[in-house]
C-alpha atoms as a printed R data frame, in Angstrom:
    type eleno elety resid chain resno       x      y       z
1   ATOM     1    CA   MET     A     1   0.018 -0.050   0.113
2   ATOM     2    CA   ALA     A     2   1.287  3.435  -0.731
3   ATOM     3    CA   ASP     A     3   2.431  5.837   1.876
4   ATOM     4    CA   LEU     A     4  -0.375  8.184   2.257
5   ATOM     5    CA   GLY     A     5   1.340 10.572   4.821
6   ATOM     6    CA   THR     A     6   0.667 10.825   8.525
7   ATOM     7    CA   ALA     A     7  -2.901  9.811   9.639
8   ATOM     8    CA   VAL     A     8  -5.007 12.414  11.113
9   ATOM     9    CA   PRO     A     9  -7.760 10.341  12.971
10  ATOM    10    CA   ASN     A    10 -10.815 11.871  14.315
11  ATOM    11    CA   TRP     A    11  -9.940 15.189  12.807
12  ATOM    12    CA   THR     A    12 -12.484 17.994  14.094
13  ATOM    13    CA   PRO     A    13 -12.051 21.234  12.100
14  ATOM    14    CA   PRO     A    14 -11.441 24.208  14.361
15  ATOM    15    CA   GLY     A    15 -13.999 27.010  14.462
16  ATOM    16    CA   THR     A    16 -13.996 30.821  13.450
17  ATOM    17    CA   ASP     A    17 -15.338 32.235  16.686
18  ATOM    18    CA   PHE     A    18 -12.760 35.086  16.654
19  ATOM    19    CA   GLU     A    19 -12.599 37.027  19.915
20  ATOM    20    CA   PRO     A    20 -10.822 40.143  21.607
21  ATOM    21    CA   LEU     A    21  -7.175 39.160  22.685
22  ATOM    22    CA   SER     A    22  -5.361 40.794  25.362
23  ATOM    23    CA   GLY     A    23  -1.864 40.364  26.870
24  ATOM    24    CA   THR     A    24   0.680 42.468  29.038
25  ATOM    25    CA   TYR     A    25   1.613 44.863  26.270
26  ATOM    26    CA   ALA     A    26  -1.018 44.565  23.415
27  ATOM    27    CA   ALA     A    27  -4.792 44.497  23.243
28  ATOM    28    CA   LEU     A    28  -6.547 43.384  19.912
29  ATOM    29    CA   THR     A    29 -10.098 44.249  19.280
30  ATOM    30    CA   PRO     A    30 -12.177 43.632  16.170
31  ATOM    31    CA   LEU     A    31 -11.687 46.540  13.759
32  ATOM    32    CA   ARG     A    32 -14.528 49.034  14.004
33  ATOM    33    CA   VAL     A    33 -15.343 52.274  12.049
34  ATOM    34    CA   ALA     A    34 -14.692 54.247  15.382
35  ATOM    35    CA   ASP     A    35 -10.925 53.169  14.932
36  ATOM    36    CA   ALA     A    36 -10.453 54.786  11.615
37  ATOM    37    CA   GLU     A    37  -9.477 58.399  12.639
38  ATOM    38    CA   PRO     A    38  -6.819 57.409  15.238
39  ATOM    39    CA   LEU     A    39  -5.420 54.807  12.983
40  ATOM    40    CA   TYR     A    40  -5.305 57.181  10.144
41  ATOM    41    CA   LYS     A    41  -3.564 59.789  12.388
42  ATOM    42    CA   VAL     A    42  -0.804 57.381  13.442
43  ATOM    43    CA   ASN     A    43  -0.291 55.912   9.965
44  ATOM    44    CA   ARG     A    44  -0.199 59.137   7.843
45  ATOM    45    CA   THR     A    45   3.500 59.872   8.947
46  ATOM    46    CA   ASP     A    46   5.146 57.564   6.769
47  ATOM    47    CA   HIS     A    47   3.602 56.414   3.517
48  ATOM    48    CA   ARG     A    48   6.364 53.668   2.871
49  ATOM    49    CA   ILE     A    49   4.586 51.359   5.395
50  ATOM    50    CA   TRP     A    50   1.979 50.944   2.660
51  ATOM    51    CA   ASP     A    51   4.405 49.927  -0.134
52  ATOM    52    CA   TYR     A    52   4.108 46.158   0.004
53  ATOM    53    CA   LEU     A    53   0.271 46.102   1.112
54  ATOM    54    CA   PHE     A    54  -2.594 45.525  -1.268
55  ATOM    55    CA   ASP     A    55  -4.268 48.848  -0.222
56  ATOM    56    CA   GLY     A    56  -3.163 52.411   0.672
57  ATOM    57    CA   PRO     A    57  -1.720 54.863   1.033
58  ATOM    58    CA   PHE     A    58  -4.860 56.932   1.856
59  ATOM    59    CA   ASP     A    59  -4.910 60.732   1.171
60  ATOM    60    CA   SER     A    60  -7.670 61.570   3.679
61  ATOM    61    CA   VAL     A    61  -9.252 60.077   6.746
62  ATOM    62    CA   ASP     A    62 -12.493 59.797   4.671
63  ATOM    63    CA   ALA     A    63 -10.769 57.399   2.477
64  ATOM    64    CA   TYR     A    64  -9.203 55.469   5.248
65  ATOM    65    CA   ARG     A    65 -12.621 55.397   6.924
66  ATOM    66    CA   ASP     A    66 -14.221 53.793   3.576
67  ATOM    67    CA   TRP     A    67 -11.584 51.251   3.640
68  ATOM    68    CA   VAL     A    68 -12.145 50.379   7.353
69  ATOM    69    CA   VAL     A    69 -16.009 50.229   6.642
70  ATOM    70    CA   ALA     A    70 -15.273 47.562   3.996
71  ATOM    71    CA   ALA     A    71 -12.409 45.745   5.982
72  ATOM    72    CA   SER     A    72 -14.444 45.437   9.228
73  ATOM    73    CA   ALA     A    73 -17.501 43.979   7.442
74  ATOM    74    CA   GLY     A    74 -15.727 40.806   6.553
75  ATOM    75    CA   ARG     A    75 -14.956 37.564   7.990
76  ATOM    76    CA   ASP     A    76 -12.044 36.666   5.684
77  ATOM    77    CA   PRO     A    77 -10.035 38.558   6.222
78  ATOM    78    CA   TYR     A    78 -10.979 39.188   9.835
79  ATOM    79    CA   TYR     A    79  -9.395 42.313  10.966
80  ATOM    80    CA   TYR     A    80  -8.129 43.412  14.447
81  ATOM    81    CA   ALA     A    81  -7.103 46.888  15.678
82  ATOM    82    CA   ILE     A    82  -4.011 46.777  17.830
83  ATOM    83    CA   ARG     A    83  -3.582 48.876  20.928
84  ATOM    84    CA   ASN     A    84  -0.301 49.428  22.691
85  ATOM    85    CA   LEU     A    85  -1.280 49.258  26.339
86  ATOM    86    CA   ARG     A    86   1.866 51.077  27.582
87  ATOM    87    CA   THR     A    87   0.680 54.150  25.503
88  ATOM    88    CA   ASP     A    88  -3.035 53.385  25.422
89  ATOM    89    CA   ARG     A    89  -2.900 54.352  21.737
90  ATOM    90    CA   LEU     A    90  -4.192 52.258  18.739
91  ATOM    91    CA   GLY     A    91  -0.969 51.591  16.495
92  ATOM    92    CA   GLY     A    92  -1.871 49.327  13.739
93  ATOM    93    CA   VAL     A    93  -4.023 46.462  12.186
94  ATOM    94    CA   ALA     A    94  -3.578 42.802  11.419
95  ATOM    95    CA   SER     A    95  -5.909 40.151  10.138
96  ATOM    96    CA   TYR     A    96  -6.528 36.461   9.910
97  ATOM    97    CA   LEU     A    97  -7.071 35.428   6.271
98  ATOM    98    CA   ARG     A    98  -7.187 32.346   3.923
99  ATOM    99    CA   ILE     A    99  -9.037 30.696   6.780
100 ATOM   100    CA   ASN     A   100  -9.459 26.823   5.907
101 ATOM   101    CA   PRO     A   101 -10.904 25.059   8.977
102 ATOM   102    CA   GLY     A   102 -11.260 22.033   6.922
103 ATOM   103    CA   ALA     A   103  -7.475 21.899   6.560
104 ATOM   104    CA   GLY     A   104  -6.774 23.390   9.811
105 ATOM   105    CA   SER     A   105  -4.944 26.093   8.051
106 ATOM   106    CA   ILE     A   106  -5.035 29.993   8.751
107 ATOM   107    CA   GLU     A   107  -2.829 32.848   7.787
108 ATOM   108    CA   VAL     A   108  -1.852 36.236   9.400
109 ATOM   109    CA   GLY     A   109  -1.448 38.981   7.075
110 ATOM   110    CA   ASN     A   110  -2.452 42.420   6.048
111 ATOM   111    CA   ILE     A   111  -0.150 43.579   8.888
112 ATOM   112    CA   ASN     A   112   0.380 47.506   9.032
113 ATOM   113    CA   PHE     A   113   2.062 48.727  12.194
114 ATOM   114    CA   SER     A   114   2.563 52.601  12.321
115 ATOM   115    CA   PRO     A   115   5.971 53.795  13.344
116 ATOM   116    CA   SER     A   116   4.828 54.243  16.878
117 ATOM   117    CA   LEU     A   117   4.128 50.501  17.056
118 ATOM   118    CA   GLN     A   118   6.981 49.142  15.187
119 ATOM   119    CA   ARG     A   119   9.800 47.596  17.268
120 ATOM   120    CA   THR     A   120   7.843 47.571  20.515
121 ATOM   121    CA   PRO     A   121   6.938 44.528  22.909
122 ATOM   122    CA   ALA     A   122   3.299 45.362  21.987
123 ATOM   123    CA   ALA     A   123   4.049 44.721  18.332
124 ATOM   124    CA   THR     A   124   5.563 41.316  18.924
125 ATOM   125    CA   GLU     A   125   2.964 40.297  21.505
126 ATOM   126    CA   ALA     A   126   0.109 41.130  19.184
127 ATOM   127    CA   MET     A   127   1.556 38.546  16.765
128 ATOM   128    CA   VAL     A   128   1.857 35.826  19.598
129 ATOM   129    CA   LEU     A   129  -1.700 36.465  20.799
130 ATOM   130    CA   MET     A   130  -3.026 35.943  17.256
131 ATOM   131    CA   MET     A   131  -0.877 32.681  16.896
132 ATOM   132    CA   ARG     A   132  -1.785 31.447  20.325
133 ATOM   133    CA   TRP     A   133  -5.711 31.915  19.622
134 ATOM   134    CA   ALA     A   134  -5.187 29.989  16.372
135 ATOM   135    CA   PHE     A   135  -3.374 27.054  17.847
136 ATOM   136    CA   ASP     A   136  -5.618 26.955  21.013
137 ATOM   137    CA   ALA     A   137  -8.638 26.791  18.762
138 ATOM   138    CA   GLY     A   138  -7.124 23.602  16.894
139 ATOM   139    CA   TYR     A   139  -5.364 25.021  13.790
140 ATOM   140    CA   ARG     A   140  -2.537 22.936  12.577
141 ATOM   141    CA   ARG     A   141  -0.771 25.275  10.244
142 ATOM   142    CA   TYR     A   142  -0.213 29.023  10.654
143 ATOM   143    CA   GLU     A   143   1.031 30.757   7.577
144 ATOM   144    CA   TRP     A   144   2.922 34.203   6.899
145 ATOM   145    CA   LYS     A   145   3.210 35.246   3.318
146 ATOM   146    CA   CYS     A   146   4.773 38.595   1.892
147 ATOM   147    CA   ASN     A   147   6.169 40.086  -1.274
148 ATOM   148    CA   ALA     A   148   9.594 38.366  -1.753
149 ATOM   149    CA   LEU     A   149  11.205 41.728  -2.147
150 ATOM   150    CA   ASN     A   150   9.809 42.837   1.341
151 ATOM   151    CA   LEU     A   151  12.979 41.835   3.313
152 ATOM   152    CA   PRO     A   152  11.778 43.558   6.573
153 ATOM   153    CA   SER     A   153   8.699 41.275   6.550
154 ATOM   154    CA   ARG     A   154  10.780 38.202   5.821
155 ATOM   155    CA   ARG     A   155  13.042 39.102   8.644
156 ATOM   156    CA   ALA     A   156  10.074 39.509  11.010
157 ATOM   157    CA   ALA     A   157   8.731 36.149   9.974
158 ATOM   158    CA   GLN     A   158  12.040 34.446  10.825
159 ATOM   159    CA   ARG     A   159  12.459 36.399  13.993
160 ATOM   160    CA   LEU     A   160   9.030 35.055  15.201
161 ATOM   161    CA   GLY     A   161  10.013 31.549  14.211
162 ATOM   162    CA   PHE     A   162   8.117 30.976  10.924
163 ATOM   163    CA   SER     A   163  10.050 28.432   8.696
164 ATOM   164    CA   PHE     A   164  10.749 29.295   5.183
165 ATOM   165    CA   GLU     A   165   8.862 27.163   2.562
166 ATOM   166    CA   GLY     A   166  10.013 28.898  -0.754
167 ATOM   167    CA   ILE     A   167   9.010 31.393  -3.425
168 ATOM   168    CA   HIS     A   168   5.799 31.388  -5.569
169 ATOM   169    CA   ARG     A   169   6.997 33.065  -8.748
170 ATOM   170    CA   GLN     A   170   4.716 35.680 -10.352
171 ATOM   171    CA   ALA     A   171   1.964 34.813  -7.813
172 ATOM   172    CA   LEU     A   172   0.144 38.078  -7.879
173 ATOM   173    CA   ILE     A   173  -0.099 41.551  -9.623
174 ATOM   174    CA   VAL     A   174  -0.199 44.074  -6.830
175 ATOM   175    CA   LYS     A   175  -0.460 47.953  -7.533
176 ATOM   176    CA   GLY     A   176   0.544 47.231 -11.215
177 ATOM   177    CA   HIS     A   177   3.569 45.179 -10.476
178 ATOM   178    CA   SER     A   178   4.376 41.395 -10.506
179 ATOM   179    CA   ARG     A   179   4.822 40.081  -7.102
180 ATOM   180    CA   ASP     A   180   6.671 36.959  -6.089
181 ATOM   181    CA   THR     A   181   5.451 35.614  -2.810
182 ATOM   182    CA   ALA     A   182   7.669 34.213  -0.102
183 ATOM   183    CA   TRP     A   183   5.905 31.499   2.041
184 ATOM   184    CA   PHE     A   184   6.461 30.824   5.697
185 ATOM   185    CA   SER     A   185   4.672 28.594   8.314
186 ATOM   186    CA   ILE     A   186   4.529 27.404  11.749
187 ATOM   187    CA   LEU     A   187   2.980 23.981  12.526
188 ATOM   188    CA   ASP     A   188   1.201 22.978  15.668
189 ATOM   189    CA   THR     A   189   4.090 20.543  16.488
190 ATOM   190    CA   GLU     A   190   6.463 23.504  16.503
191 ATOM   191    CA   TRP     A   191   4.136 25.720  18.692
192 ATOM   192    CA   PRO     A   192   4.998 24.401  22.088
193 ATOM   193    CA   ASN     A   193   8.682 25.313  21.719
194 ATOM   194    CA   LEU     A   194   8.001 28.539  20.125
195 ATOM   195    CA   ARG     A   195   5.348 29.469  22.790
196 ATOM   196    CA   ALA     A   196   7.967 28.920  25.458
197 ATOM   197    CA   ALA     A   197  10.296 31.219  23.477
198 ATOM   198    CA   TYR     A   198   7.924 33.817  23.302
199 ATOM   199    CA   GLU     A   199   6.867 33.804  27.057
200 ATOM   200    CA   GLN     A   200  10.563 33.976  27.915
201 ATOM   201    CA   TRP     A   201  11.233 36.988  25.722
202 ATOM   202    CA   LEU     A   202   7.909 38.724  26.854
203 ATOM   203    CA   GLU     A   203   8.780 38.491  30.528
204 ATOM   204    CA   PRO     A   204   9.191 42.090  32.057
205 ATOM   205    CA   SER     A   205  12.571 41.034  33.360
206 ATOM   206    CA   ASN     A   206  13.851 40.732  29.784
207 ATOM   207    CA   PHE     A   207  13.675 44.435  29.241
208 ATOM   208    CA   THR     A   208  15.393 47.342  30.932
209 ATOM   209    CA   ASP     A   209  13.481 50.359  32.303
210 ATOM   210    CA   ASP     A   210  14.062 51.928  29.020
211 ATOM   211    CA   GLY     A   211  12.505 49.096  27.024
212 ATOM   212    CA   VAL     A   212  15.814 47.533  25.711
213 ATOM   213    CA   GLN     A   213  15.910 43.749  25.547
214 ATOM   214    CA   HIS     A   214  18.474 41.668  27.107
215 ATOM   215    CA   VAL     A   215  17.857 38.643  24.889
216 ATOM   216    CA   ALA     A   216  16.701 38.915  21.493
217 ATOM   217    CA   LEU     A   217  13.688 37.035  20.383
218 ATOM   218    CA   SER     A   218  15.544 35.789  17.263
219 ATOM   219    CA   ALA     A   219  18.081 34.088  19.483
220 ATOM   220    CA   LEU     A   220  15.342 32.278  21.313
221 ATOM   221    CA   THR     A   221  13.459 31.189  18.144
222 ATOM   222    CA   ALA     A   222  16.443 30.302  15.957
223 ATOM   223    CA   PRO     A   223  16.918 26.682  17.301
224 ATOM   224    CA   HIS     A   224  13.298 25.790  16.366
225 ATOM   225    CA   LEU     A   225  13.402 26.950  12.736
226 ATOM   226    CA   THR     A   226  12.884 24.027  10.466
227 ATOM   227    CA   THR     A   227  14.118 25.880   7.482
228 ATOM   228    CA   PRO     A   228  15.807 29.411   7.794
229 ATOM   229    CA   ASP     A   229  15.302 31.886   5.111
230 ATOM   230    CA   PRO     A   230  18.276 31.837   2.932
231 ATOM   231    CA   SER     A   231  17.937 35.616   2.032
232 ATOM   232    CA   ILE     A   232  18.036 36.783   5.780
């Protein structure tokens, strides 16, 4: 008999009952229209953050609000607004997408962190909270995809412990340009070790009073990478 792969007996697809998420540094709530103005204000300072995203930049708060109205109405992608609890300010958005309960697969994407949120414990914890919900819900595969030219996104994926899976060539046309897509993933079998790494990094004792980390997250996740990204 042919090898059919690992058996998955009694498989029960996970649900999609998304909920607010909260940790020590970050809180995520379902994106709503009231979030549009504060998010627009923190995002308008640097239009480069929109370069590799499907939407934006937006020339006015009204245009951004129209986008929020459409984005917040959907279930796939399902958007969160991210609040930095240390500053009590909204700082960005992220979403679940390509949600496939039958396969136990879910992707995190449409990540847009304002300059005020970037490189903060809140930014990292927001990603950890979304990942934790997915694996706790029963998903087997957690995906990250980005434009292959977007090296900051590829570095972020590897720092978080996503293993590199390759490049899909000419996968999309985005804003009039051909896009090759870099694929990354974390599997449920890899989650326990990565969760321990995140918990160690997020400990308040890992930071100085000025917020400088003692141990880098990349040093904690590197031993658990199945396949490092050769471009990083």
